[in-house]
mmCIF file of C-alpha atoms and ligand atoms in Angstrom:
data_model
loop_
_atom_site.group_PDB
_atom_site.id
_atom_site.type_symbol
_atom_site.label_atom_id
_atom_site.label_comp_id
_atom_site.label_asym_id
_atom_site.label_seq_id
_atom_site.Cartn_x
_atom_site.Cartn_y
_atom_site.Cartn_z
ATOM 1 C CA MET A 1 -23.358 -5.073 -7.296
ATOM 2 C CA THR A 2 -23.520 -1.576 -8.718
ATOM 3 C CA ALA A 3 -21.655 -0.791 -11.772
ATOM 4 C CA LEU A 4 -18.554 1.375 -11.388
ATOM 5 C CA LYS A 5 -19.111 5.179 -12.073
ATOM 6 C CA ASN A 6 -15.481 5.832 -12.305
ATOM 7 C CA ASP A 7 -13.277 3.018 -13.319
ATOM 8 C CA ARG A 8 -10.260 4.771 -14.781
ATOM 9 C CA PHE A 9 -8.002 3.702 -11.827
ATOM 10 C CA LEU A 10 -8.754 -0.041 -12.742
ATOM 11 C CA ARG A 11 -8.344 0.646 -16.474
ATOM 12 C CA ALA A 12 -4.956 2.484 -16.049
ATOM 13 C CA LEU A 13 -3.719 -0.586 -13.935
ATOM 14 C CA LEU A 14 -4.485 -2.690 -16.956
ATOM 15 C CA LYS A 15 -3.037 -0.291 -19.503
ATOM 16 C CA GLN A 16 -6.465 0.356 -20.910
ATOM 17 C CA PRO A 17 -7.238 3.839 -22.436
ATOM 18 C CA VAL A 18 -8.277 6.465 -19.986
ATOM 19 C CA ASP A 19 -9.563 10.146 -20.400
ATOM 20 C CA VAL A 20 -7.324 11.533 -17.563
ATOM 21 C CA THR A 21 -4.679 9.939 -15.398
ATOM 22 C CA PRO A 22 -6.188 8.421 -12.232
ATOM 23 C CA VAL A 23 -4.918 9.614 -8.887
ATOM 24 C CA TRP A 24 -4.980 8.480 -5.277
ATOM 25 C CA MET A 25 -2.494 8.912 -2.106
ATOM 26 C CA MET A 26 -0.787 6.419 -0.020
ATOM 27 C CA ARG A 27 -2.225 7.139 3.464
ATOM 28 C CA GLN A 28 -4.966 9.313 2.173
ATOM 29 C CA ALA A 29 -7.045 8.552 5.139
ATOM 30 C CA GLY A 30 -4.706 9.918 8.035
ATOM 31 C CA ARG A 31 -3.449 12.429 10.409
ATOM 32 C CA TYR A 32 -3.080 15.406 7.954
ATOM 33 C CA LEU A 33 -6.908 15.525 7.865
ATOM 34 C CA PRO A 34 -8.590 17.221 11.006
ATOM 35 C CA GLU A 35 -11.641 14.978 10.440
ATOM 36 C CA TYR A 36 -9.551 11.944 10.736
ATOM 37 C CA ARG A 37 -8.093 13.036 13.839
ATOM 38 C CA ALA A 38 -11.564 13.715 15.261
ATOM 39 C CA SER A 39 -12.701 10.225 14.361
ATOM 40 C CA ARG A 40 -9.717 8.751 16.037
ATOM 41 C CA ALA A 41 -10.382 10.744 19.238
ATOM 42 C CA LYS A 42 -13.919 9.344 19.247
ATOM 43 C CA ALA A 43 -12.784 5.787 18.612
ATOM 44 C CA GLY A 44 -10.310 6.014 21.218
ATOM 45 C CA ASP A 45 -7.008 4.893 19.327
ATOM 46 C CA PHE A 46 -5.833 3.929 16.071
ATOM 47 C CA MET A 47 -6.426 0.210 16.376
ATOM 48 C CA SER A 48 -10.005 0.852 17.450
ATOM 49 C CA LEU A 49 -10.559 2.622 14.172
ATOM 50 C CA CYS A 50 -9.321 -0.448 12.294
ATOM 51 C CA LYS A 51 -11.303 -2.955 14.266
ATOM 52 C CA ASN A 52 -14.624 -1.299 14.008
ATOM 53 C CA PRO A 53 -15.925 -1.617 10.459
ATOM 54 C CA SER A 54 -18.236 1.412 10.818
ATOM 55 C CA PHE A 55 -15.192 3.536 11.929
ATOM 56 C CA ALA A 56 -12.928 2.207 9.266
ATOM 57 C CA CYS A 57 -15.593 2.934 6.688
ATOM 58 C CA GLU A 58 -16.001 6.443 7.910
ATOM 59 C CA VAL A 59 -12.389 7.410 7.750
ATOM 60 C CA THR A 60 -11.827 5.478 4.454
ATOM 61 C CA MET A 61 -14.615 7.973 3.016
ATOM 62 C CA GLN A 62 -13.217 11.141 4.350
ATOM 63 C CA PRO A 63 -10.523 12.032 1.781
ATOM 64 C CA LEU A 64 -13.191 11.095 -0.982
ATOM 65 C CA GLU A 65 -15.532 13.769 0.394
ATOM 66 C CA ARG A 66 -12.722 16.377 0.123
ATOM 67 C CA TYR A 67 -11.059 15.404 -3.056
ATOM 68 C CA PRO A 68 -11.941 13.951 -6.608
ATOM 69 C CA LEU A 69 -9.785 10.952 -5.994
ATOM 70 C CA ASP A 70 -10.159 7.978 -8.427
ATOM 71 C CA ALA A 71 -9.836 5.193 -5.690
ATOM 72 C CA ALA A 72 -10.481 4.396 -2.186
ATOM 73 C CA ILE A 73 -8.235 2.288 0.008
ATOM 74 C CA LEU A 74 -9.395 0.190 2.795
ATOM 75 C CA PHE A 75 -8.466 1.814 6.064
ATOM 76 C CA SER A 76 -6.546 -0.738 8.134
ATOM 77 C CA ASP A 77 -2.845 -1.451 8.716
ATOM 78 C CA ILE A 78 -0.328 -4.140 7.536
ATOM 79 C CA LEU A 79 0.308 -5.362 11.060
ATOM 80 C CA THR A 80 -3.077 -6.942 11.339
ATOM 81 C CA ILE A 81 -1.551 -10.200 10.186
ATOM 82 C CA PRO A 82 1.062 -10.453 12.864
ATOM 83 C CA ASP A 83 -1.595 -9.263 15.467
ATOM 84 C CA ALA A 84 -3.667 -12.264 14.103
ATOM 85 C CA MET A 85 -0.679 -14.541 14.720
ATOM 86 C CA GLY A 86 -0.632 -13.803 18.400
ATOM 87 C CA GLN A 87 2.150 -11.097 18.421
ATOM 88 C CA GLY A 88 -0.136 -8.631 20.172
ATOM 89 C CA LEU A 89 0.087 -5.371 18.385
ATOM 90 C CA TYR A 90 -0.353 -1.929 20.307
ATOM 91 C CA PHE A 91 0.417 1.667 19.270
ATOM 92 C CA GLU A 92 2.394 3.860 21.790
ATOM 93 C CA THR A 93 1.459 7.433 20.967
ATOM 94 C CA GLY A 94 4.162 8.832 18.780
ATOM 95 C CA GLU A 95 6.174 5.880 18.960
ATOM 96 C CA GLY A 96 4.946 3.706 16.069
ATOM 97 C CA PRO A 97 3.709 0.023 16.278
ATOM 98 C CA ARG A 98 4.877 -2.357 19.058
ATOM 99 C CA PHE A 99 4.426 -6.077 19.744
ATOM 100 C CA ARG A 100 3.941 -7.575 23.120
ATOM 101 C CA LYS A 101 5.597 -11.001 21.751
ATOM 102 C CA VAL A 102 8.721 -10.830 19.580
ATOM 103 C CA VAL A 103 9.985 -13.675 17.165
ATOM 104 C CA SER A 104 13.514 -14.566 18.007
ATOM 105 C CA THR A 105 14.133 -18.348 17.539
ATOM 106 C CA LEU A 106 13.154 -21.122 15.199
ATOM 107 C CA ALA A 107 10.920 -22.563 17.842
ATOM 108 C CA ASP A 108 8.927 -19.191 18.039
ATOM 109 C CA ILE A 109 8.295 -19.385 14.223
ATOM 110 C CA GLU A 110 7.358 -23.049 14.170
ATOM 111 C CA ALA A 111 4.626 -22.133 16.830
ATOM 112 C CA LEU A 112 3.284 -19.340 14.746
ATOM 113 C CA PRO A 113 -0.267 -20.164 13.457
ATOM 114 C CA ILE A 114 -1.375 -19.119 9.935
ATOM 115 C CA PRO A 115 -4.387 -16.967 10.614
ATOM 116 C CA ASP A 116 -7.830 -17.751 8.986
ATOM 117 C CA ALA A 117 -8.952 -14.674 7.051
ATOM 118 C CA GLN A 118 -12.518 -15.044 8.091
ATOM 119 C CA LYS A 119 -12.204 -16.176 11.655
ATOM 120 C CA ASP A 120 -9.311 -14.325 12.902
ATOM 121 C CA LEU A 121 -9.323 -11.232 10.540
ATOM 122 C CA GLY A 122 -13.001 -10.967 10.146
ATOM 123 C CA TYR A 123 -13.240 -7.262 11.119
ATOM 124 C CA VAL A 124 -11.095 -6.505 8.006
ATOM 125 C CA MET A 125 -13.402 -8.403 5.817
ATOM 126 C CA ASP A 126 -16.440 -6.673 7.275
ATOM 127 C CA ALA A 127 -14.703 -3.481 6.747
ATOM 128 C CA VAL A 128 -14.201 -4.125 3.123
ATOM 129 C CA SER A 129 -17.860 -5.079 2.396
ATOM 130 C CA THR A 130 -19.218 -2.012 4.535
ATOM 131 C CA ILE A 131 -17.046 0.393 2.426
ATOM 132 C CA ARG A 132 -17.992 -1.200 -0.867
ATOM 133 C CA ARG A 133 -21.593 -0.625 0.164
ATOM 134 C CA GLU A 134 -20.934 2.886 1.135
ATOM 135 C CA LEU A 135 -19.009 3.638 -2.122
ATOM 136 C CA ASN A 136 -21.971 2.420 -4.034
ATOM 137 C CA GLY A 137 -19.676 2.227 -7.381
ATOM 138 C CA ARG A 138 -18.191 5.738 -6.916
ATOM 139 C CA VAL A 139 -14.600 4.524 -7.280
ATOM 140 C CA PRO A 140 -12.904 1.126 -6.968
ATOM 141 C CA LEU A 141 -11.950 -0.119 -3.506
ATOM 142 C CA ILE A 142 -8.176 -1.107 -2.939
ATOM 143 C CA GLY A 143 -7.254 -3.861 -0.404
ATOM 144 C CA PHE A 144 -3.703 -4.318 0.786
ATOM 145 C CA SER A 145 -1.228 -6.285 2.696
ATOM 146 C CA GLY A 146 2.375 -5.979 3.730
ATOM 147 C CA SER A 147 5.078 -8.040 1.879
ATOM 148 C CA PRO A 148 6.268 -11.071 3.910
ATOM 149 C CA TRP A 149 9.677 -9.426 4.252
ATOM 150 C CA THR A 150 8.279 -6.183 5.536
ATOM 151 C CA LEU A 151 5.948 -8.047 8.116
ATOM 152 C CA ALA A 152 8.916 -10.047 9.213
ATOM 153 C CA THR A 153 10.910 -6.989 10.090
ATOM 154 C CA TYR A 154 8.238 -5.791 12.490
ATOM 155 C CA MET A 155 7.764 -9.285 13.896
ATOM 156 C CA VAL A 156 11.482 -9.852 14.647
ATOM 157 C CA GLU A 157 12.434 -6.329 15.842
ATOM 158 C CA GLY A 158 9.072 -5.998 17.854
ATOM 159 C CA GLY A 159 8.357 -2.633 16.208
ATOM 160 C CA SER A 160 10.014 -0.134 13.771
ATOM 161 C CA SER A 161 13.631 -0.251 13.334
ATOM 162 C CA LYS A 162 16.324 1.944 11.834
ATOM 163 C CA ASP A 163 18.871 -0.996 10.914
ATOM 164 C CA PHE A 164 16.875 -4.098 11.156
ATOM 165 C CA ARG A 165 19.605 -5.441 13.286
ATOM 166 C CA LYS A 166 17.909 -8.391 14.611
ATOM 167 C CA THR A 167 16.175 -9.344 11.249
ATOM 168 C CA LYS A 168 19.295 -9.125 9.183
ATOM 169 C CA ALA A 169 21.057 -11.213 11.911
ATOM 170 C CA MET A 170 18.454 -13.993 11.458
ATOM 171 C CA LEU A 171 18.479 -13.889 7.677
ATOM 172 C CA TYR A 172 22.277 -14.508 7.651
ATOM 173 C CA ASP A 173 22.680 -16.643 10.740
ATOM 174 C CA GLN A 174 19.514 -18.804 10.268
ATOM 175 C CA PRO A 175 18.418 -18.486 6.760
ATOM 176 C CA GLN A 176 16.359 -21.624 7.060
ATOM 177 C CA ALA A 177 14.390 -20.141 9.980
ATOM 178 C CA MET A 178 13.833 -16.913 8.083
ATOM 179 C CA HIS A 179 12.697 -18.696 5.068
ATOM 180 C CA LEU A 180 9.945 -20.574 7.199
ATOM 181 C CA LEU A 181 8.813 -17.474 8.778
ATOM 182 C CA LEU A 182 8.460 -15.769 5.259
ATOM 183 C CA ASP A 183 6.840 -18.936 3.888
ATOM 184 C CA LYS A 184 4.093 -18.865 6.672
ATOM 185 C CA LEU A 185 3.735 -15.052 5.923
ATOM 186 C CA ALA A 186 3.464 -15.676 2.376
ATOM 187 C CA GLN A 187 0.552 -18.215 3.202
ATOM 188 C CA SER A 188 -1.031 -15.809 5.551
ATOM 189 C CA VAL A 189 -1.100 -12.820 3.055
ATOM 190 C CA THR A 190 -2.371 -14.851 0.127
ATOM 191 C CA SER A 191 -5.383 -16.038 2.180
ATOM 192 C CA TYR A 192 -5.841 -12.512 3.664
ATOM 193 C CA LEU A 193 -5.829 -10.717 0.222
ATOM 194 C CA ASN A 194 -7.994 -13.362 -1.295
ATOM 195 C CA GLY A 195 -10.470 -12.771 1.613
ATOM 196 C CA GLN A 196 -10.412 -9.133 0.813
ATOM 197 C CA ILE A 197 -11.057 -9.728 -2.782
ATOM 198 C CA MET A 198 -13.982 -12.082 -1.928
ATOM 199 C CA ALA A 199 -15.250 -9.392 0.267
ATOM 200 C CA GLY A 200 -15.206 -6.732 -2.472
ATOM 201 C CA ALA A 201 -11.645 -5.362 -2.857
ATOM 202 C CA GLN A 202 -11.279 -4.446 -6.596
ATOM 203 C CA ALA A 203 -7.476 -4.164 -6.792
ATOM 204 C CA VAL A 204 -4.680 -5.037 -4.183
ATOM 205 C CA GLN A 205 -1.561 -3.643 -3.288
ATOM 206 C CA ILE A 206 1.321 -5.328 -1.689
ATOM 207 C CA PHE A 207 3.515 -2.853 0.350
ATOM 208 C CA ASP A 208 7.110 -3.859 0.447
ATOM 209 C CA THR A 209 8.366 -0.832 2.424
ATOM 210 C CA TRP A 210 11.530 -2.301 3.624
ATOM 211 C CA GLY A 211 12.507 -4.651 0.572
ATOM 212 C CA GLY A 212 14.907 -1.731 -0.752
ATOM 213 C CA ASN A 213 16.957 -2.179 2.434
ATOM 214 C CA LEU A 214 18.240 -5.698 1.454
ATOM 215 C CA SER A 215 21.188 -6.478 -0.837
ATOM 216 C CA ALA A 216 20.372 -7.345 -4.412
ATOM 217 C CA ALA A 217 20.776 -11.100 -3.941
ATOM 218 C CA ALA A 218 18.973 -11.051 -0.687
ATOM 219 C CA TYR A 219 15.998 -8.934 -2.204
ATOM 220 C CA GLN A 220 15.345 -11.671 -4.858
ATOM 221 C CA GLU A 221 15.714 -14.626 -2.255
ATOM 222 C CA PHE A 222 13.958 -13.082 0.797
ATOM 223 C CA SER A 223 11.450 -10.685 -0.475
ATOM 224 C CA LEU A 224 10.706 -10.830 -4.413
ATOM 225 C CA ALA A 225 10.374 -14.674 -4.380
ATOM 226 C CA TYR A 226 7.661 -14.616 -1.701
ATOM 227 C CA MET A 227 5.777 -11.720 -3.384
ATOM 228 C CA ARG A 228 5.917 -13.781 -6.626
ATOM 229 C CA LYS A 229 4.329 -16.822 -4.865
ATOM 230 C CA ILE A 230 1.645 -14.544 -3.326
ATOM 231 C CA VAL A 231 0.892 -13.074 -6.714
ATOM 232 C CA SER A 232 0.550 -16.678 -8.332
ATOM 233 C CA GLY A 233 -1.882 -17.695 -5.538
ATOM 234 C CA LEU A 234 -4.379 -14.676 -5.772
ATOM 235 C CA ILE A 235 -7.831 -14.547 -7.273
ATOM 236 C CA ARG A 236 -7.334 -12.475 -10.366
ATOM 237 C CA GLU A 237 -10.902 -12.128 -11.448
ATOM 238 C CA HIS A 238 -14.095 -11.467 -9.437
ATOM 239 C CA GLU A 239 -17.533 -9.910 -10.149
ATOM 240 C CA GLY A 240 -16.688 -10.395 -13.887
ATOM 241 C CA ARG A 241 -13.666 -8.024 -13.855
ATOM 242 C CA LYS A 242 -10.049 -8.463 -13.425
ATOM 243 C CA VAL A 243 -8.422 -7.717 -9.976
ATOM 244 C CA PRO A 244 -5.338 -5.838 -10.738
ATOM 245 C CA VAL A 245 -2.280 -6.319 -8.311
ATOM 246 C CA ILE A 246 0.172 -3.739 -7.455
ATOM 247 C CA LEU A 247 3.675 -4.349 -6.039
ATOM 248 C CA PHE A 248 5.247 -1.723 -4.169
ATOM 249 C CA THR A 249 8.993 -2.074 -3.211
ATOM 250 C CA LYS A 250 10.101 1.350 -1.714
ATOM 251 C CA ASN A 251 13.742 1.761 -2.813
ATOM 252 C CA GLY A 252 13.207 -0.937 -5.356
ATOM 253 C CA GLY A 253 14.201 1.213 -8.368
ATOM 254 C CA LEU A 254 17.438 -0.687 -9.135
ATOM 255 C CA TRP A 255 15.503 -3.955 -9.607
ATOM 256 C CA LEU A 256 12.458 -2.911 -11.631
ATOM 257 C CA GLU A 257 13.053 -5.241 -14.413
ATOM 258 C CA SER A 258 12.927 -8.320 -12.056
ATOM 259 C CA ILE A 259 9.978 -6.922 -10.126
ATOM 260 C CA ALA A 260 8.059 -6.268 -13.422
ATOM 261 C CA ASP A 261 8.629 -10.159 -14.109
ATOM 262 C CA ALA A 262 6.950 -11.188 -10.721
ATOM 263 C CA GLY A 263 3.444 -11.540 -12.443
ATOM 264 C CA ALA A 264 1.751 -8.264 -11.102
ATOM 265 C CA ASP A 265 -0.016 -5.906 -13.188
ATOM 266 C CA ALA A 266 1.625 -2.729 -11.876
ATOM 267 C CA LEU A 267 4.504 -1.523 -10.014
ATOM 268 C CA GLY A 268 4.496 1.171 -7.439
ATOM 269 C CA LEU A 269 7.566 3.655 -7.774
ATOM 270 C CA ASP A 270 9.165 5.846 -4.941
ATOM 271 C CA TRP A 271 10.361 9.186 -6.125
ATOM 272 C CA THR A 272 14.026 8.162 -6.451
ATOM 273 C CA CYS A 273 13.598 6.923 -10.001
ATOM 274 C CA ASP A 274 12.404 9.013 -13.044
ATOM 275 C CA ILE A 275 9.106 7.467 -14.048
ATOM 276 C CA GLY A 276 9.790 7.916 -17.933
ATOM 277 C CA GLU A 277 13.004 6.015 -17.557
ATOM 278 C CA ALA A 278 11.085 3.305 -15.299
ATOM 279 C CA ARG A 279 8.467 3.201 -18.156
ATOM 280 C CA ARG A 280 11.292 2.467 -20.690
ATOM 281 C CA ARG A 281 12.888 -0.328 -18.549
ATOM 282 C CA VAL A 282 9.670 -2.282 -17.826
ATOM 283 C CA GLY A 283 8.385 -1.993 -21.272
ATOM 284 C CA GLN A 284 4.863 -3.180 -21.979
ATOM 285 C CA LYS A 285 4.754 -5.651 -19.173
ATOM 286 C CA VAL A 286 3.219 -3.638 -16.309
ATOM 287 C CA ALA A 287 1.634 -0.254 -15.424
ATOM 288 C CA LEU A 288 3.264 2.200 -13.127
ATOM 289 C CA GLN A 289 2.069 3.941 -10.177
ATOM 290 C CA GLY A 290 3.674 7.147 -8.654
ATOM 291 C CA ASN A 291 5.799 8.800 -8.143
ATOM 292 C CA MET A 292 5.921 12.404 -6.487
ATOM 293 C CA ASP A 293 8.082 12.940 -3.660
ATOM 294 C CA PRO A 294 5.517 13.396 -0.711
ATOM 295 C CA THR A 295 7.594 16.317 0.815
ATOM 296 C CA VAL A 296 6.769 18.445 -2.395
ATOM 297 C CA LEU A 297 3.284 18.911 -0.503
ATOM 298 C CA TYR A 298 5.081 21.213 2.087
ATOM 299 C CA ALA A 299 5.823 23.542 -0.794
ATOM 300 C CA LYS A 300 3.109 26.030 -2.178
ATOM 301 C CA PRO A 301 0.545 25.069 -4.643
ATOM 302 C CA GLU A 302 2.458 26.619 -7.568
ATOM 303 C CA ALA A 303 5.488 24.425 -6.853
ATOM 304 C CA ILE A 304 3.196 21.295 -6.454
ATOM 305 C CA ARG A 305 1.523 21.847 -9.763
ATOM 306 C CA ALA A 306 4.822 22.221 -11.675
ATOM 307 C CA GLU A 307 6.147 19.032 -10.004
ATOM 308 C CA VAL A 308 2.884 17.067 -11.216
ATOM 309 C CA ALA A 309 3.372 18.701 -14.654
ATOM 310 C CA ARG A 310 7.150 17.608 -14.767
ATOM 311 C CA ILE A 311 6.167 13.865 -13.779
ATOM 312 C CA LEU A 312 3.327 13.740 -16.315
ATOM 313 C CA ALA A 313 5.595 14.930 -19.126
ATOM 314 C CA SER A 314 8.299 12.225 -18.107
ATOM 315 C CA TYR A 315 5.858 9.532 -18.272
ATOM 316 C CA GLY A 316 4.593 10.985 -21.711
ATOM 317 C CA GLN A 317 1.723 9.940 -24.019
ATOM 318 C CA GLY A 318 -0.450 7.090 -23.475
ATOM 319 C CA ASP A 319 -1.955 4.581 -20.789
ATOM 320 C CA GLY A 320 -0.600 2.686 -17.976
ATOM 321 C CA HIS A 321 0.119 5.409 -15.392
ATOM 322 C CA VAL A 322 -1.689 5.713 -12.141
ATOM 323 C CA PHE A 323 -0.527 8.975 -10.306
ATOM 324 C CA ASN A 324 0.476 8.644 -6.640
ATOM 325 C CA LEU A 325 3.027 9.913 -4.227
ATOM 326 C CA GLY A 326 6.196 7.885 -3.797
ATOM 327 C CA HIS A 327 5.332 6.963 -0.220
ATOM 328 C CA GLY A 328 2.561 7.846 2.292
ATOM 329 C CA ILE A 329 1.362 11.452 2.736
ATOM 330 C CA THR A 330 2.663 12.939 6.098
ATOM 331 C CA PRO A 331 0.669 14.156 9.139
ATOM 332 C CA GLU A 332 2.078 17.873 8.816
ATOM 333 C CA VAL A 333 0.737 18.447 4.989
ATOM 334 C CA ASP A 334 -1.846 21.184 4.571
ATOM 335 C CA PRO A 335 -4.978 19.462 3.341
ATOM 336 C CA GLU A 336 -5.386 22.433 0.740
ATOM 337 C CA HIS A 337 -2.007 21.281 -0.771
ATOM 338 C CA ALA A 338 -3.220 17.708 -1.206
ATOM 339 C CA GLY A 339 -6.167 19.124 -2.941
ATOM 340 C CA ALA A 340 -3.899 21.260 -5.380
ATOM 341 C CA PHE A 341 -1.869 18.123 -6.126
ATOM 342 C CA ILE A 342 -4.981 16.002 -7.051
ATOM 343 C CA ARG A 343 -6.725 18.567 -9.142
ATOM 344 C CA ALA A 344 -3.372 19.334 -11.067
ATOM 345 C CA VAL A 345 -3.271 15.562 -12.002
ATOM 346 C CA HIS A 346 -6.452 15.548 -13.732
ATOM 347 C CA GLU A 347 -6.187 19.141 -15.228
ATOM 348 C CA PHE A 348 -2.764 18.544 -16.800
ATOM 349 C CA SER A 349 -3.132 15.072 -17.917
ATOM 350 C CA ALA A 350 -5.889 15.182 -20.301
ATOM 351 C CA GLN A 351 -3.308 16.156 -23.091
ATOM 352 C CA TYR A 352 -1.584 12.827 -22.624
ATOM 353 C CA HIS A 353 -4.672 10.666 -23.370
ATOM 354 C CA GLY A 354 -6.832 10.173 -26.384
HETATM 355 O O1 LIG B 1 -3.191 4.303 2.770
HETATM 356 C C1 LIG B 1 -4.256 4.345 3.340
HETATM 357 O O2 LIG B 1 -4.682 5.387 3.583
HETATM 358 C C2 LIG B 1 -4.735 3.077 4.172
HETATM 359 C C3 LIG B 1 -4.344 2.943 5.513
HETATM 360 C C4 LIG B 1 -2.876 2.552 5.874
HETATM 361 C C5 LIG B 1 -2.406 2.652 7.029
HETATM 362 N N1 LIG B 1 -1.173 1.990 7.242
HETATM 363 C C6 LIG B 1 -2.967 3.452 8.168
HETATM 364 C C7 LIG B 1 -2.109 3.885 9.411
HETATM 365 C C8 LIG B 1 -1.889 1.731 5.138
HETATM 366 C C9 LIG B 1 -2.023 1.235 3.721
HETATM 367 C C10 LIG B 1 -0.973 1.290 6.103
HETATM 368 C C11 LIG B 1 0.109 0.537 5.754
HETATM 369 C C12 LIG B 1 1.437 0.389 6.475
HETATM 370 N N2 LIG B 1 1.327 0.377 7.764
HETATM 371 C C13 LIG B 1 2.759 0.266 6.137
HETATM 372 C C14 LIG B 1 3.171 0.088 4.657
HETATM 373 C C15 LIG B 1 2.977 1.465 4.065
HETATM 374 C C16 LIG B 1 4.091 2.439 4.351
HETATM 375 O O3 LIG B 1 3.798 3.399 4.866
HETATM 376 O O4 LIG B 1 5.307 2.010 3.945
HETATM 377 C C17 LIG B 1 3.504 0.223 7.225
HETATM 378 C C18 LIG B 1 4.867 -0.058 7.313
HETATM 379 C C19 LIG B 1 2.568 0.229 8.431
HETATM 380 C C20 LIG B 1 3.128 -0.010 9.764
HETATM 381 C C21 LIG B 1 2.823 1.238 10.556
HETATM 382 N N3 LIG B 1 1.420 1.649 10.947
HETATM 383 C C22 LIG B 1 3.525 2.122 11.049
HETATM 384 C C23 LIG B 1 5.040 2.096 10.939
HETATM 385 C C24 LIG B 1 2.694 3.167 11.830
HETATM 386 C C25 LIG B 1 3.184 4.299 12.563
HETATM 387 C C26 LIG B 1 3.956 5.262 11.561
HETATM 388 C C27 LIG B 1 3.281 6.626 11.717
HETATM 389 O O5 LIG B 1 3.166 7.302 10.721
HETATM 390 O O6 LIG B 1 3.107 7.144 12.826
HETATM 391 C C28 LIG B 1 1.538 2.767 11.614
HETATM 392 C C29 LIG B 1 0.141 3.556 12.034
HETATM 393 C C30 LIG B 1 -0.650 3.980 10.868
HETATM 394 N N4 LIG B 1 -1.168 3.201 9.980
HETATM 395 C C31 LIG B 1 -1.499 5.237 10.950
HETATM 396 C C32 LIG B 1 -2.291 5.219 9.901
HETATM 397 C C33 LIG B 1 -3.297 6.256 9.349
HETATM 398 C C34 LIG B 1 -1.190 6.428 11.952
HETATM 399 C C35 LIG B 1 -1.696 6.049 13.209
HETATM 400 C C36 LIG B 1 -2.475 7.227 13.915
HETATM 401 O O7 LIG B 1 -3.557 7.485 13.410
HETATM 402 O O8 LIG B 1 -1.894 7.558 14.945
#
């Protein structure tokens, strides 16, 4: 394997010294880029991009061609796992994800298979190895999965939801059934992420997009416990290097101390907490990734630069910060504004290192 030319992202996740703060963006390959929209039109639809490794590689590389990003992220989706469990994922234009089969009863959950990463999700593993070859050591490649709780919400609701009515009812009416579902998902996520690591992913992120919607007690029992279990089952070293693990619970700011105890190397932060305060709360345990409000990118470059400077100053001197948005970049953002954001991180952060 080619040696990494730029490893500041991996170093920052392990709280090792870097020259400038590394930066990438959640959803960096996506609809705000005209070249992404062109590739999607060529492939036909979103899932065809994901299922064809050469298309997945093409769109993964697009933001790296435009911007001096410090990491690439596998182009795929968190819903590949429920799809591989036989739920029948499809995307209705403008409507978000949908499933042909919905999980409603204990019997439905008992019947769910645990997908084999190679056999059932081989297209993802092929995408990872194709992208690694194409990157040729330029920057590290991030693999990812959804958290069991977040995946469960889509499987039980049959798609996106505002209130998680069915999932919450199942959690409180049939906690044993919910635990069985989450346990199957934790096993599936562990083998899926280990498959990605073996195929060449150099760090992995678990997206717990909907964990912050739970009560404090339910978060511990139904989301964090399963992420902890996954982290303890992951391959943590490959190709002679540590493989850092990032946990991102959106709206998890109230629970940072306990998330920092789950065994991961880094926590992703949304924009609702102050990153300097978060740093003091988690201490030396973990690195932090975040946390600019993605809607700042609707403002002009001067305002974007000021917000980058404010977040860097709040984190302060020293290592252990990966700059990112607090959630995914949105389709309406001007690609020039994304460029101003990324360049500002490198320009303003040198003073906080060395
Ligand atoms: O970050 C990256 O660039 C990698 C690619 C990536 C996608 N989805 C591509 C995608 C990643 C990491 C995801 C994760 C994902 N998918 C999450 C967790 C992260 C988060 O945003 O909280 C969730 C909840 C999903 C499920 C999902 N996929 C939804 C709800 C939607 C539709 C929402 C929307 O923005 O329309 C998707 C579709 C999706 N996944 C798109 C992309 C680029 C847009 C599809 C398109 O091109 O039409």
